[in-house]
mmCIF file of N, CA, C and O in Angstrom:
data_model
loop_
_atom_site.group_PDB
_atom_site.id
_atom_site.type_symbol
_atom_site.label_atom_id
_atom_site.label_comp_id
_atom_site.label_asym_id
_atom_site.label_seq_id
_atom_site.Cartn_x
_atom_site.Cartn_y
_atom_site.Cartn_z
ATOM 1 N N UNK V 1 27.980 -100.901 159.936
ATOM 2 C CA UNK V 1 28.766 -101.096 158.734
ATOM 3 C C UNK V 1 28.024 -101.978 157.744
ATOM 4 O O UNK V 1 28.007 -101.892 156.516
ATOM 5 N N UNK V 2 27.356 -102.928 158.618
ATOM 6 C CA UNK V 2 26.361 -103.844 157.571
ATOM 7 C C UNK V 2 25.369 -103.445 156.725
ATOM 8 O O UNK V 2 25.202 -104.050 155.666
ATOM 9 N N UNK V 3 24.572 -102.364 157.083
ATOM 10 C CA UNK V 3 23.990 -101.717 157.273
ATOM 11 C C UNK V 3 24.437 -100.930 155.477
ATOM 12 O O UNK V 3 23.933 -101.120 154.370
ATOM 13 N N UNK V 4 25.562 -100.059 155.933
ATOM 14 C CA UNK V 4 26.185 -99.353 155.197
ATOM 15 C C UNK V 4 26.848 -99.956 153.835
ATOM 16 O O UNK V 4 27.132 -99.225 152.886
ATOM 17 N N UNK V 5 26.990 -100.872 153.835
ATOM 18 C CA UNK V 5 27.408 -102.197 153.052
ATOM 19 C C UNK V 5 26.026 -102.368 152.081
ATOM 20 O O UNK V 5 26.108 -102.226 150.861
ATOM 21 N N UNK V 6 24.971 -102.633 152.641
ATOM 22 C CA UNK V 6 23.517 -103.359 152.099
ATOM 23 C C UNK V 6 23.152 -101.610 151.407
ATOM 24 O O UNK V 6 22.595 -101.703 150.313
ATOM 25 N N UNK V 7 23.304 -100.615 151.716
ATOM 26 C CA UNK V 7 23.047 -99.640 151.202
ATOM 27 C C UNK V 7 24.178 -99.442 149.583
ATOM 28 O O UNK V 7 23.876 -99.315 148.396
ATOM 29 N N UNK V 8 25.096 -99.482 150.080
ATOM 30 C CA UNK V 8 26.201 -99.512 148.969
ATOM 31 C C UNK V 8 25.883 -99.936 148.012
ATOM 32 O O UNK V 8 25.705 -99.282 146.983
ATOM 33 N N UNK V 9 25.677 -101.669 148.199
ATOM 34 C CA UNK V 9 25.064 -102.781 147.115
ATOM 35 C C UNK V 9 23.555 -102.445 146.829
ATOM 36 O O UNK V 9 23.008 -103.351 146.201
ATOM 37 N N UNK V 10 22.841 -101.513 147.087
ATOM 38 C CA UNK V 10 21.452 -101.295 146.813
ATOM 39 C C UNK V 10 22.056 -99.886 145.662
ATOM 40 O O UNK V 10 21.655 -99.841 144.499
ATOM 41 N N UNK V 11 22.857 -99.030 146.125
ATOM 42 C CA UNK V 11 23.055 -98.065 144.992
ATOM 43 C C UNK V 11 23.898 -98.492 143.471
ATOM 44 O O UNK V 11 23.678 -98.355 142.268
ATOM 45 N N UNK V 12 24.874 -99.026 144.257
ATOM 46 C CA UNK V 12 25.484 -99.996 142.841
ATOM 47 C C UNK V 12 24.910 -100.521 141.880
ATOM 48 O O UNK V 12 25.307 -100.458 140.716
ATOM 49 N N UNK V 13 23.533 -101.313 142.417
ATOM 50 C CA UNK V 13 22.220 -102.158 141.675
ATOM 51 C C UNK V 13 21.481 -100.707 140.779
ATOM 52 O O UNK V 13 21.402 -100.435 139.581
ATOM 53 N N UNK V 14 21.190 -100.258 141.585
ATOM 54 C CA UNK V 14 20.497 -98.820 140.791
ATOM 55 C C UNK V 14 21.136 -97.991 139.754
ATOM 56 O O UNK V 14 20.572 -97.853 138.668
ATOM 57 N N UNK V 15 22.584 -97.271 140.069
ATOM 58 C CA UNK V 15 23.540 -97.096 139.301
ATOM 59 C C UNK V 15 23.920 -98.325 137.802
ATOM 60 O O UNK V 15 24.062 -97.998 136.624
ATOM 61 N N UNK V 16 23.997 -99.691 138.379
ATOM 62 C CA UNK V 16 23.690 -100.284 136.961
ATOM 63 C C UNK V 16 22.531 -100.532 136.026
ATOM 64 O O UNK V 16 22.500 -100.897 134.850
ATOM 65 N N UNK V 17 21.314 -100.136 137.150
ATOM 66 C CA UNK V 17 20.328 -100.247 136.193
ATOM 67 C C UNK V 17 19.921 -99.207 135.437
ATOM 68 O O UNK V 17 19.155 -99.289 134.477
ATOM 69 N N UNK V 18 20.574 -97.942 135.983
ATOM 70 C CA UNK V 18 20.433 -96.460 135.466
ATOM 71 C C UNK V 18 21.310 -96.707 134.135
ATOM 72 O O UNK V 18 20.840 -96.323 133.064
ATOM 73 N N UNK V 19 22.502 -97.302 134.169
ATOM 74 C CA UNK V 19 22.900 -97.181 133.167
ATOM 75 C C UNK V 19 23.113 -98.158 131.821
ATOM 76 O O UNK V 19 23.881 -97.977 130.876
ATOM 77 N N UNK V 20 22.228 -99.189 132.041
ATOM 78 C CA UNK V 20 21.867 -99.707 131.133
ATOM 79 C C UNK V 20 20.326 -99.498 130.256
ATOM 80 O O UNK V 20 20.140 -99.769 129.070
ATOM 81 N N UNK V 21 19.394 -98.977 131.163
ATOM 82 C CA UNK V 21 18.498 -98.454 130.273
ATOM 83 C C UNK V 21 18.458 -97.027 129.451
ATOM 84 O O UNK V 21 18.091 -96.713 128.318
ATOM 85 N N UNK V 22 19.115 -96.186 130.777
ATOM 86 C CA UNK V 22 19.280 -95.001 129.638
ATOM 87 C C UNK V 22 20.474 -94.490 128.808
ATOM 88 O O UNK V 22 20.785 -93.526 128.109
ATOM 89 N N UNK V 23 20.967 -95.641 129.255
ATOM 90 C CA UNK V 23 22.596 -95.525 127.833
ATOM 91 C C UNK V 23 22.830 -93.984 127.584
ATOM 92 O O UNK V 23 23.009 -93.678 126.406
ATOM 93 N N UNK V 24 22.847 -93.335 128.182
ATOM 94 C CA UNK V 24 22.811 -91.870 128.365
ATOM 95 C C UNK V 24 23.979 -90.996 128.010
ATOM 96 O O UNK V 24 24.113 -90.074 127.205
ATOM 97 N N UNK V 25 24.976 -91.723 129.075
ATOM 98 C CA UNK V 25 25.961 -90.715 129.427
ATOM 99 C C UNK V 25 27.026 -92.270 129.379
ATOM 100 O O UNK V 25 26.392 -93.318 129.257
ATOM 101 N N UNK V 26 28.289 -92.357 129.455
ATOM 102 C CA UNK V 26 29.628 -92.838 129.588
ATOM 103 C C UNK V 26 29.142 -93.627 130.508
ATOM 104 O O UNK V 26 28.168 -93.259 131.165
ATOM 105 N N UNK V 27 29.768 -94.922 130.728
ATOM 106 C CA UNK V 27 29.685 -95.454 132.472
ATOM 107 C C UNK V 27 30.481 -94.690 133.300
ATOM 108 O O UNK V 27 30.195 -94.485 134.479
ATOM 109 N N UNK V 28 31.522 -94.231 132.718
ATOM 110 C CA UNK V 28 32.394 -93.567 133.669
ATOM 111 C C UNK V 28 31.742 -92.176 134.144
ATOM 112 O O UNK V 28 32.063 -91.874 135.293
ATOM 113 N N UNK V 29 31.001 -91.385 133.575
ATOM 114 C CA UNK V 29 30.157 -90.670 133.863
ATOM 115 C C UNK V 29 29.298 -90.759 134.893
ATOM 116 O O UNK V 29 29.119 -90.132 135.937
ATOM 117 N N UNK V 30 28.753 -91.789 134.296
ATOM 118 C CA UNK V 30 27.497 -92.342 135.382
ATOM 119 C C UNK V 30 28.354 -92.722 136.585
ATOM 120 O O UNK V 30 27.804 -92.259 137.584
ATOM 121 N N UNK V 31 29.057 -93.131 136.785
ATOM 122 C CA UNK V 31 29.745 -93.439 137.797
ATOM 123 C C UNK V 31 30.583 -92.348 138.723
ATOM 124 O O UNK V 31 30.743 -92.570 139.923
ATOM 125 N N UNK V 32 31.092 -91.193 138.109
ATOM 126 C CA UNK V 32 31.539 -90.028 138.591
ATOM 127 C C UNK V 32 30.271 -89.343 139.092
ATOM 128 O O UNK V 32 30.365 -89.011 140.273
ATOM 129 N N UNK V 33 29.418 -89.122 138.664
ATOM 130 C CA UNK V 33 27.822 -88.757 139.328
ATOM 131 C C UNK V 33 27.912 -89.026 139.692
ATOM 132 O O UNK V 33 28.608 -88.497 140.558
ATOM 133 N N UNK V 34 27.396 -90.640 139.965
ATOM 134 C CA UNK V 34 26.897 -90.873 141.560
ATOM 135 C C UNK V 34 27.978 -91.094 142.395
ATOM 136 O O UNK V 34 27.761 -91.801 143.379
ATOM 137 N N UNK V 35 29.391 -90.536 142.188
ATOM 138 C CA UNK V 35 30.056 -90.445 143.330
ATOM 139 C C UNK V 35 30.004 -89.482 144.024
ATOM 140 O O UNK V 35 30.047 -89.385 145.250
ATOM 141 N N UNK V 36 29.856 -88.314 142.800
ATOM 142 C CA UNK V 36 29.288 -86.849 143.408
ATOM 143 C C UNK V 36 28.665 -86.798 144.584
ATOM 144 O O UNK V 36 29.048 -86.478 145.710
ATOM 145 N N UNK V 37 26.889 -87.434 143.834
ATOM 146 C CA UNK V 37 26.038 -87.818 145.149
ATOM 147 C C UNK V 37 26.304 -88.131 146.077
ATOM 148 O O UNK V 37 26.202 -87.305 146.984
ATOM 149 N N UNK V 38 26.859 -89.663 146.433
ATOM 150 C CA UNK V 38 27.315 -89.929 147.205
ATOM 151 C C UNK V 38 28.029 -88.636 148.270
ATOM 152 O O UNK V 38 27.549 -88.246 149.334
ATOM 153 N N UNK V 39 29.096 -88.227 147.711
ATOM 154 C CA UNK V 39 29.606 -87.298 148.480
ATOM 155 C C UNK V 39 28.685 -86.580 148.817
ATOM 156 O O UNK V 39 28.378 -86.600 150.009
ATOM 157 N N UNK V 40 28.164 -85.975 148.175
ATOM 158 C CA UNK V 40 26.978 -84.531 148.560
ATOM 159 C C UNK V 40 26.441 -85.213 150.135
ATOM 160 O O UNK V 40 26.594 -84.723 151.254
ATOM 161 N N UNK V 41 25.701 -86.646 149.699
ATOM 162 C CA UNK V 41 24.818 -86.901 150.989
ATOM 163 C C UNK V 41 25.539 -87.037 151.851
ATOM 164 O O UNK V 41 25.146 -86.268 152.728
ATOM 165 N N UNK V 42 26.413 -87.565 152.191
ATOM 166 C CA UNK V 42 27.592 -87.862 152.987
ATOM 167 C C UNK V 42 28.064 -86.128 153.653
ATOM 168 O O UNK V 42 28.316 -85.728 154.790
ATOM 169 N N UNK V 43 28.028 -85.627 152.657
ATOM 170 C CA UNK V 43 28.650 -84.471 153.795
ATOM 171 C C UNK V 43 26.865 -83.955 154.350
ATOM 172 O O UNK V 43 27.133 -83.387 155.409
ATOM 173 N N UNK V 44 25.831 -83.897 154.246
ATOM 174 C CA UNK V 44 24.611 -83.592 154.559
ATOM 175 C C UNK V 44 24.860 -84.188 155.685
ATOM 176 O O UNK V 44 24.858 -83.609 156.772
ATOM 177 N N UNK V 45 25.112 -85.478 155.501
ATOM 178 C CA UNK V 45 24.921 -86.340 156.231
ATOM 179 C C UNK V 45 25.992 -86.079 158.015
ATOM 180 O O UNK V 45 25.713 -86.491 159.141
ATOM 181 N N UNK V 46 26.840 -85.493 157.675
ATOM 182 C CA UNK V 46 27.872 -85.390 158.557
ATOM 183 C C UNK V 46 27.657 -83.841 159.449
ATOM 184 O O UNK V 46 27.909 -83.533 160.614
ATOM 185 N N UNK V 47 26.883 -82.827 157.912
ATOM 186 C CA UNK V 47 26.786 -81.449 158.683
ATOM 187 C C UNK V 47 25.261 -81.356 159.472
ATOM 188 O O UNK V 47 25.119 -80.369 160.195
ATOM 189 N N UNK V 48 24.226 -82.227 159.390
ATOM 190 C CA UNK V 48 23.228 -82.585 160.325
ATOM 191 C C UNK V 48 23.789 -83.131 161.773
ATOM 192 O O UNK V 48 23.553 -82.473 162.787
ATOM 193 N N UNK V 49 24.651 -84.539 161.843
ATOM 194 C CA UNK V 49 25.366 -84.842 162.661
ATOM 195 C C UNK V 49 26.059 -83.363 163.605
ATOM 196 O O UNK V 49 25.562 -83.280 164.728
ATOM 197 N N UNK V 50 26.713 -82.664 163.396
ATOM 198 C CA UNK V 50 27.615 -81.798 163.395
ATOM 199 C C UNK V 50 26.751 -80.564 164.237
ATOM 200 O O UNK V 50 27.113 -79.968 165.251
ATOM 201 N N UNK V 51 25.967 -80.463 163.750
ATOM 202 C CA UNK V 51 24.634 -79.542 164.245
ATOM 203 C C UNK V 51 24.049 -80.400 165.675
ATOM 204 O O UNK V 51 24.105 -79.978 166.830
ATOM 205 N N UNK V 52 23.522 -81.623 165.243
ATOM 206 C CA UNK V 52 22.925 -82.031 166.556
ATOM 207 C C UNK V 52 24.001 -82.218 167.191
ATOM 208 O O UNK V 52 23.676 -82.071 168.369
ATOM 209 N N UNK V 53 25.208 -82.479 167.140
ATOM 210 C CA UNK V 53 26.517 -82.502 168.417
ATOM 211 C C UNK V 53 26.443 -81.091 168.980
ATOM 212 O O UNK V 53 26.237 -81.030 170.192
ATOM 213 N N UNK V 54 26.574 -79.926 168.306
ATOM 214 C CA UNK V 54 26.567 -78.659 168.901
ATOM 215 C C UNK V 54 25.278 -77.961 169.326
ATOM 216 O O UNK V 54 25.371 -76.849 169.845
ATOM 217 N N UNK V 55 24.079 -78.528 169.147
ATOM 218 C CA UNK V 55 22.915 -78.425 169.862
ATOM 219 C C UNK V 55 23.041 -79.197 171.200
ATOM 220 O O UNK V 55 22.860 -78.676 172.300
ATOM 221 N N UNK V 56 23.400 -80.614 170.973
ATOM 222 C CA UNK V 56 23.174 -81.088 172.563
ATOM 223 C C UNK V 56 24.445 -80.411 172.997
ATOM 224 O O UNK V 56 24.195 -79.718 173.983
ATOM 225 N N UNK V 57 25.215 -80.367 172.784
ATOM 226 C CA UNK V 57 26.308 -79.275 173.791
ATOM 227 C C UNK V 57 25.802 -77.785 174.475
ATOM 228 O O UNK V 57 25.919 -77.200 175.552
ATOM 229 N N UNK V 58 25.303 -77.609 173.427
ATOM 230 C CA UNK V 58 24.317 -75.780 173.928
ATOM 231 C C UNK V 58 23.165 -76.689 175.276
ATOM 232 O O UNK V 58 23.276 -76.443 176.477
ATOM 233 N N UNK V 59 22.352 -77.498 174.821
ATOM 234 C CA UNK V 59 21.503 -78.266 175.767
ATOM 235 C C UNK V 59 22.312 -77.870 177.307
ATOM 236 O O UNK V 59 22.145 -76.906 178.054
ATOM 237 N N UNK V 60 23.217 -79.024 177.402
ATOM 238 C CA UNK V 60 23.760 -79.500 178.317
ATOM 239 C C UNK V 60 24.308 -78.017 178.956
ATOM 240 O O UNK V 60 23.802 -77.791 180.055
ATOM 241 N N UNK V 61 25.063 -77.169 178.570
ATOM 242 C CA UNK V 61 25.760 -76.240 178.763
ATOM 243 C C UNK V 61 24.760 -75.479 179.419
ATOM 244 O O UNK V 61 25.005 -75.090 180.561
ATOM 245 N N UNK V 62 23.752 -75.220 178.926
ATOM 246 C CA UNK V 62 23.072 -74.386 179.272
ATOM 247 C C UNK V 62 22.241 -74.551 181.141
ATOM 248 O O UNK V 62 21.646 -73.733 181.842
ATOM 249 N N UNK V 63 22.665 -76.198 181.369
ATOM 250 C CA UNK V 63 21.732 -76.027 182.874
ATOM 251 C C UNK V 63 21.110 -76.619 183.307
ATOM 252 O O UNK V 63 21.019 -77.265 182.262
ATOM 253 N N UNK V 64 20.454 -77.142 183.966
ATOM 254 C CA UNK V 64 19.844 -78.053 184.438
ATOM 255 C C UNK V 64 18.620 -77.466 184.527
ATOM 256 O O UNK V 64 18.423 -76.603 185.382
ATOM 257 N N UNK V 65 17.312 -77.989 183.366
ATOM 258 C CA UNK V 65 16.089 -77.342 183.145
ATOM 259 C C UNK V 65 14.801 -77.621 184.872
ATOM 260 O O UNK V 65 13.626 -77.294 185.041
ATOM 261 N N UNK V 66 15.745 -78.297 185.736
ATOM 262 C CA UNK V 66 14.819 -78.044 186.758
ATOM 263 C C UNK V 66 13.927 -79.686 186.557
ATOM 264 O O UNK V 66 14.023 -80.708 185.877
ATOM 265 N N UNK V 67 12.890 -78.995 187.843
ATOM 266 C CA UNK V 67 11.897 -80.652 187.792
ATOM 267 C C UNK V 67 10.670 -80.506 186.327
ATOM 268 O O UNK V 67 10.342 -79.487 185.719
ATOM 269 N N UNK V 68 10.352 -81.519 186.181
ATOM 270 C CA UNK V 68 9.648 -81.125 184.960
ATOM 271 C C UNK V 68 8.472 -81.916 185.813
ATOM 272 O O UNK V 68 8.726 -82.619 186.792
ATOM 273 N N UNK V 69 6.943 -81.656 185.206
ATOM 274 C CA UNK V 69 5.632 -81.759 185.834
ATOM 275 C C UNK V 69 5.170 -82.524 184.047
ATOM 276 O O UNK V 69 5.024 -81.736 183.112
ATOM 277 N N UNK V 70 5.008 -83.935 183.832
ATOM 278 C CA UNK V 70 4.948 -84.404 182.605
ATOM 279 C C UNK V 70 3.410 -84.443 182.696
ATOM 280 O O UNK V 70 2.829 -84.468 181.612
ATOM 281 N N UNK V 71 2.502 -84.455 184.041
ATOM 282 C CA UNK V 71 1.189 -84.077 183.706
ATOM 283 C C UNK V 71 0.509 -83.113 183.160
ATOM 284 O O UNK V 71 -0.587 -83.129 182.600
ATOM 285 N N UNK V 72 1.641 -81.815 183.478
ATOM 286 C CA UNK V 72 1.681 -80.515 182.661
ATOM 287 C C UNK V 72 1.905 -80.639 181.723
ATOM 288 O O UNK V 72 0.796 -80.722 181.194
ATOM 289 N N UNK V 73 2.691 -80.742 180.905
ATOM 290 C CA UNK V 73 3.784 -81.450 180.162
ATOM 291 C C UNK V 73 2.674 -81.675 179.092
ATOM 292 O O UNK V 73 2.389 -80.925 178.157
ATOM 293 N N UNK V 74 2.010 -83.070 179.484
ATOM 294 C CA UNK V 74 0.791 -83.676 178.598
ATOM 295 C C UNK V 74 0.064 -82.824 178.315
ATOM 296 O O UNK V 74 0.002 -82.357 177.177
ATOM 297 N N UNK V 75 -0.593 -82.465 179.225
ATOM 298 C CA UNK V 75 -1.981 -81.265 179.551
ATOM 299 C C UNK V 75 -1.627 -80.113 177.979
ATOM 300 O O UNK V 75 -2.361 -80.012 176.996
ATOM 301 N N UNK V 76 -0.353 -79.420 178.207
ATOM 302 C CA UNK V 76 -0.011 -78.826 177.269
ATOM 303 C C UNK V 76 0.284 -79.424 176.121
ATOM 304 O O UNK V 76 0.031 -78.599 175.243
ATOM 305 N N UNK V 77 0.570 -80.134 175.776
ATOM 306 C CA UNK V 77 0.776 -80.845 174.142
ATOM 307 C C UNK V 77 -0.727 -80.861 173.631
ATOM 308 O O UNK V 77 -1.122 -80.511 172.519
ATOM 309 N N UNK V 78 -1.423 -81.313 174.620
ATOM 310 C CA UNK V 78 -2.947 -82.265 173.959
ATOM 311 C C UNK V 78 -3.795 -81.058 173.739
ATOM 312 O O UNK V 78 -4.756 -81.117 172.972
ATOM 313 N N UNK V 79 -3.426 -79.766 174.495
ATOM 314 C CA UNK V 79 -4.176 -78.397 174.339
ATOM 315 C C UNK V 79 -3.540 -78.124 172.580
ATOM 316 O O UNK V 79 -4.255 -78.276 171.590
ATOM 317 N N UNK V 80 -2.526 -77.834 172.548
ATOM 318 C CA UNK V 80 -1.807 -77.675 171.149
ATOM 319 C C UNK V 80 -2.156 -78.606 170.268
ATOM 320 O O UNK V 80 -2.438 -78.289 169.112
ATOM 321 N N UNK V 81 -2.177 -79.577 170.593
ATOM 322 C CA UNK V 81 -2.326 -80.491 169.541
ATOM 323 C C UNK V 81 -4.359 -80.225 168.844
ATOM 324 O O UNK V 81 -4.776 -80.333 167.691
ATOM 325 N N UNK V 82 -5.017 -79.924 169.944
ATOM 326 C CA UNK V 82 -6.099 -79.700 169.748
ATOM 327 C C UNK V 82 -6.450 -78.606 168.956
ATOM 328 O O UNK V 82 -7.398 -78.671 168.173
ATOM 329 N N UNK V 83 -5.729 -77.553 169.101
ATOM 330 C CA UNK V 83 -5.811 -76.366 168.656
ATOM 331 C C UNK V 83 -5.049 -75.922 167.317
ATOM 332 O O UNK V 83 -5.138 -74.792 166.837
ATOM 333 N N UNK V 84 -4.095 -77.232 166.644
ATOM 334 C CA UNK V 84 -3.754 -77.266 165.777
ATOM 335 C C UNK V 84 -4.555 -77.962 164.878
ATOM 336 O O UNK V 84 -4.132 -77.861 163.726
ATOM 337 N N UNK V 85 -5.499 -78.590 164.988
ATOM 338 C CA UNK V 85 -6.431 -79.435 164.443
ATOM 339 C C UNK V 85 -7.818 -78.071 164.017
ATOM 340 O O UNK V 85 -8.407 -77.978 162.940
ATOM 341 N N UNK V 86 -7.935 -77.521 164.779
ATOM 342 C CA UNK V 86 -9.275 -76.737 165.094
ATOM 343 C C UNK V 86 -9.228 -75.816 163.386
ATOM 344 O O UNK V 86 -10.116 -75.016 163.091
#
């Protein structure tokens, strides 16, 4: 929440500085925008969330992937990774 708070007061700061240099649009304007925004990211923000909840559910659902061999594991990344470089 603190977090979310220090973000708030970081857009507020921006939002007033937006609207004192470019005297643009209404404050109330400027202020209905970036509530817009706000919203927009906020639901981004919720339908990413929303996705990775119903991905790890498909995960889980799906099984128990067995023993995993992370020397393999490695072996194969560092081949890819090599071969993405090449």
């Amino acid at each position: 929440m603190l977090s979310r708070m220090a973000s708030l007061s970081q857009e507020t700061e921006a939002l007033a500085r937006r609207v004192a240099v470019a005297n643009s649009l209404p404050v109330d304007d400027e202020i209905l925008q970036a509530l817009r925004l706000m919203e927009a990211a906020e639901q981004q923000e919720a339908e990413k969330l929303e996705t990775l909840r119903q991905d790890w559910k498909e995960g889980v659902e799906s099984g128990d992937a067995g023993e995993l061999d992370f020397t393999e594991l490695k072996k194969e990344a560092r081949s890819r990774l090599a071969a993405s470089k090449a």
